[in-house]
Coordinates of C-alpha atoms in Angstrom, one line a residue:
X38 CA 96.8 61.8 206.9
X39 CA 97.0 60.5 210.8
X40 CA 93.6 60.5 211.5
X41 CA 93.0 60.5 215.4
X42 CA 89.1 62.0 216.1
X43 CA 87.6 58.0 215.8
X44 CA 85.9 58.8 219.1
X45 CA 83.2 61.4 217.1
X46 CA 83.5 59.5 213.8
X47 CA 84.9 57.1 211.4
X48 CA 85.6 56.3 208.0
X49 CA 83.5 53.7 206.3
X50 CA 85.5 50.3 206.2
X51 CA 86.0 48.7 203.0
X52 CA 83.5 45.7 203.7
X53 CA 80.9 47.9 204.5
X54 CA 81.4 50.1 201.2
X55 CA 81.6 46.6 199.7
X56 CA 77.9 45.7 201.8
X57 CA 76.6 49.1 200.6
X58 CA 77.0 49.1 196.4
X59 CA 74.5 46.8 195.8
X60 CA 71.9 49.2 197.1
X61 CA 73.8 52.3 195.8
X62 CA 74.2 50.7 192.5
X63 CA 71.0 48.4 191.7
X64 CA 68.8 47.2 194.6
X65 CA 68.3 51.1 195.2
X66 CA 64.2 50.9 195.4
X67 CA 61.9 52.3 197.6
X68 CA 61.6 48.8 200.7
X69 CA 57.9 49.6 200.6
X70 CA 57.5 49.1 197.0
X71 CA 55.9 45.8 195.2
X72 CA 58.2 45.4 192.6
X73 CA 61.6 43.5 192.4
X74 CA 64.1 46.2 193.1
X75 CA 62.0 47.1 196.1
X76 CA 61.5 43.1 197.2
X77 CA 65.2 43.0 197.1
X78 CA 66.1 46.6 199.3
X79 CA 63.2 45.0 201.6
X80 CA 65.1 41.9 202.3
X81 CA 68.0 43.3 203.2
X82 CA 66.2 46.2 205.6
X83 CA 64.5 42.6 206.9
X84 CA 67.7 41.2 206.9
X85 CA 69.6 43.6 209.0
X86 CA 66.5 44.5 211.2
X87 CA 67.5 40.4 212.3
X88 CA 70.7 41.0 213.0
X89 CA 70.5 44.3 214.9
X90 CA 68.3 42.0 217.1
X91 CA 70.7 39.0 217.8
X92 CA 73.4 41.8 218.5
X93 CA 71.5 43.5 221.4
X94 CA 69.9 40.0 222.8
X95 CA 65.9 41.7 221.7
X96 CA 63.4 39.3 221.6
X97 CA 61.9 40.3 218.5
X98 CA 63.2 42.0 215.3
X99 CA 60.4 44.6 215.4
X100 CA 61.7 45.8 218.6
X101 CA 64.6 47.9 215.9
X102 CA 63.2 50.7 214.7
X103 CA 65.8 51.9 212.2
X104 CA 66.7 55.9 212.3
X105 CA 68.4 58.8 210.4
X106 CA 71.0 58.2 213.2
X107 CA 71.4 58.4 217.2
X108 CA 70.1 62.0 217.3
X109 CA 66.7 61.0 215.8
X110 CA 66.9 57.6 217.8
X111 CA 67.4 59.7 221.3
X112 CA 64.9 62.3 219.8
X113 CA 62.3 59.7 219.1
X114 CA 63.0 58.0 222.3
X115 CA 62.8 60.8 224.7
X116 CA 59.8 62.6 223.7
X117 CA 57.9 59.6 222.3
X118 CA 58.0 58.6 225.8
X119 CA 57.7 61.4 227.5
X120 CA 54.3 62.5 225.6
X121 CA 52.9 59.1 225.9
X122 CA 51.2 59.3 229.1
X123 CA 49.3 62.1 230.2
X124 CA 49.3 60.7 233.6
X125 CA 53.4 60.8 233.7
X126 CA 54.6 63.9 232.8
X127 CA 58.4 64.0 234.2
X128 CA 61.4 63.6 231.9
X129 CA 64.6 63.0 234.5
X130 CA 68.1 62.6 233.0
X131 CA 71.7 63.7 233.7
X132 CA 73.8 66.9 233.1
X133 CA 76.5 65.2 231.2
X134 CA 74.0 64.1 228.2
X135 CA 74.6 64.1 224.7
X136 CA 73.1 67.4 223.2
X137 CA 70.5 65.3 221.6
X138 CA 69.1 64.0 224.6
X139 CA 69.1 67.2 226.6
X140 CA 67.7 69.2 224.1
X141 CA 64.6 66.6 223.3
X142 CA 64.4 66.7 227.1
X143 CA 63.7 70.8 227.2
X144 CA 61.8 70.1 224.2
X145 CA 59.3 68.0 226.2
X146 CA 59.5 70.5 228.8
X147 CA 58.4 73.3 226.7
X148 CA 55.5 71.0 225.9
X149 CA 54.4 70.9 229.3
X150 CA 56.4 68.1 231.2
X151 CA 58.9 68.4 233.9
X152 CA 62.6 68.3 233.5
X153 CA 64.9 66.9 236.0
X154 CA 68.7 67.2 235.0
X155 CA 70.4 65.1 238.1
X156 CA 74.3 66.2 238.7
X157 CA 77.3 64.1 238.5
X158 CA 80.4 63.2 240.3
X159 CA 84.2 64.6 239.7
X160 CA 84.6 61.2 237.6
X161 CA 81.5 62.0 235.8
X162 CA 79.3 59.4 237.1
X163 CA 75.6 60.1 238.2
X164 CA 74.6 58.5 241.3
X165 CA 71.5 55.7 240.4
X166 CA 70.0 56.7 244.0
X167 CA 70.4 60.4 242.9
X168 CA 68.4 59.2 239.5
X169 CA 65.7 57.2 241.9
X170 CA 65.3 60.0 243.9
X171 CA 64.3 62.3 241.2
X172 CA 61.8 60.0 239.7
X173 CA 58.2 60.2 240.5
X174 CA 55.3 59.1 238.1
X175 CA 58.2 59.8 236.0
X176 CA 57.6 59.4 232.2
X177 CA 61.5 58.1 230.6
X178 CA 64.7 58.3 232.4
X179 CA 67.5 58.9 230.0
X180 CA 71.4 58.1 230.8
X181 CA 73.7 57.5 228.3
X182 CA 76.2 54.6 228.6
X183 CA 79.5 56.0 227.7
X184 CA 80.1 59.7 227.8
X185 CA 81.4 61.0 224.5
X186 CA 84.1 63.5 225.6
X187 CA 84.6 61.7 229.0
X188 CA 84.4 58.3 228.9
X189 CA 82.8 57.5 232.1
X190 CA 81.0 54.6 232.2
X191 CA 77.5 55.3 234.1
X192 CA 76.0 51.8 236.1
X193 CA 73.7 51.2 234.3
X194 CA 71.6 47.9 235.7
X195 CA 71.8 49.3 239.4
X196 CA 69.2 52.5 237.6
X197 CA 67.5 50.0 235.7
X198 CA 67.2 48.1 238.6
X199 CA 66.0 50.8 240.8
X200 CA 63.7 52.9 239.5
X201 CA 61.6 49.8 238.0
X202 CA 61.2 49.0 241.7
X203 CA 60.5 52.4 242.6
X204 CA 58.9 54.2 239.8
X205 CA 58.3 52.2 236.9
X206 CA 59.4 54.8 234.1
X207 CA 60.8 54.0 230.8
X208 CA 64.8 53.4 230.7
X209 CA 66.5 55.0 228.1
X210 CA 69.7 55.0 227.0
X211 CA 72.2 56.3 224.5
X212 CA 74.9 53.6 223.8
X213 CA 76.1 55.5 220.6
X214 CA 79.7 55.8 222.2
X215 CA 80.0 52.8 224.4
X216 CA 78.8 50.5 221.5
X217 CA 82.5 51.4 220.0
X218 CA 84.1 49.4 222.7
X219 CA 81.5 47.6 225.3
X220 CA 79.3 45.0 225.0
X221 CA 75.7 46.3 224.9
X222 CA 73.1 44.1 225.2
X223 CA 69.0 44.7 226.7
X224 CA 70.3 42.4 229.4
X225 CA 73.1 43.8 230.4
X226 CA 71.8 47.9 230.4
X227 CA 68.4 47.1 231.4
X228 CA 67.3 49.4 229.1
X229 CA 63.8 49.5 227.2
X230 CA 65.2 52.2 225.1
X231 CA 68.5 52.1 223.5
X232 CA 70.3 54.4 220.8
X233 CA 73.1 53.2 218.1
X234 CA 74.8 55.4 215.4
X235 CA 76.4 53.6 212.4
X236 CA 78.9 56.6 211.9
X237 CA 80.8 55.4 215.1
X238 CA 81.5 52.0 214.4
X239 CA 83.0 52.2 210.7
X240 CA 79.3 52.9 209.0
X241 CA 77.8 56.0 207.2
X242 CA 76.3 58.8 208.6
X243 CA 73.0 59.0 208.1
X244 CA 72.0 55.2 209.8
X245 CA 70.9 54.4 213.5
X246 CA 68.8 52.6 215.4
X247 CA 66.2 52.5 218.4
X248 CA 65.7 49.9 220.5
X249 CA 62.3 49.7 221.7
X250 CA 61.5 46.7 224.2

């Protein structure tokens, strides 16, 4: 079988099957437990929660909150935020979003908050003074990284960069596809929110993460 759909979602590579046994096999027990099968699953949670940290430059390794993948991590992200502060009530983010970040977005709108879906370009890309000019006492902004069906890269630092100075909101975003071939880092998005999916880079479904500065 030629297998050419990599861009939605791998197979799992042989070292990480190899990773995974252990846990599959005998260190299988509930992290939270007290016992020795749970000490050792905790470990390695404790483990990779480390090195998820070192990879995107956090500061701290409880800044990875580790998900059911990058739906849950944008879903978590985008109305954790946007419910947060009664005093911001404004959810803005782009019309080239992943499904899971436009529908948690209407989600938060059917809770009461406003949703502001700013347009694109003919190449895709939003416009960060199209994104500053929608925010105000904005609760998240959400813009994803990498499109998954386009591939436009959006600037991400210049809307970091501008609506801290202007509004202050939360700065999401979901780097599920452009983790496959950028470098993605809290310095280099300027995000205080960001999304990762195991399934895309040779992992199992069923594993993501959020970063939460």
């Amino acid at each position: 079988m030629l297998y050419l759909d990599h861009a939605a979602t791998t197979v799992v590579r042989p070292e990480v099957r190899d990773a995974m046994a252990p846990f599959l096999n005998d260190a299988f027990g509930n992290p939270s437990g007290v016992h020795d099968v749970s000490r050792r699953a905790k470990n390695a949670m404790e483990e990779a929660r480390e090195r998820a940290a070192q990879l995107l430059g956090a500061d701290r390794p409880l800044e990875i909150v580790f998900t059911g993948g990058g739906t849950e991590a944008d879903n978590l992200a985008v109305i954790g935020a946007a419910l947060a502060d009664n005093m911001r009530r404004r959810v803005v983010t782009t019309a080239i979003e992943h499904e899971a970040v436009l529908e948690s977005a209407h989600f938060a709108g059917r809770l009461g908050c406003e949703v502001v879906v700013v347009g694109v370009d003919a190449a895709g890309r939003v416009d960060p003074h199209d994104i500053a000019a929608a925010c105000d006492e904005t609760a998240v902004v959400s813009v994803m990284a990498a499109n998954n069906e386009t591939g436009a890269i959006q600037p991400l630092p210049e809307i970091a960069a501008l609506i801290k100075t202007i509004d202050g909101a939360v700065f999401h975003t979901d780097a599920v596809q452009a983790f496959i071939s950028e470098e993605v880092t809290v310095l280099n998005t300027g995000a205080d929110m960001i999304s990762i999916a195991a399934h895309k880079l040779g992992g199992p479904k069923g594993a993501g993460l959020l970063y939460v500065r």
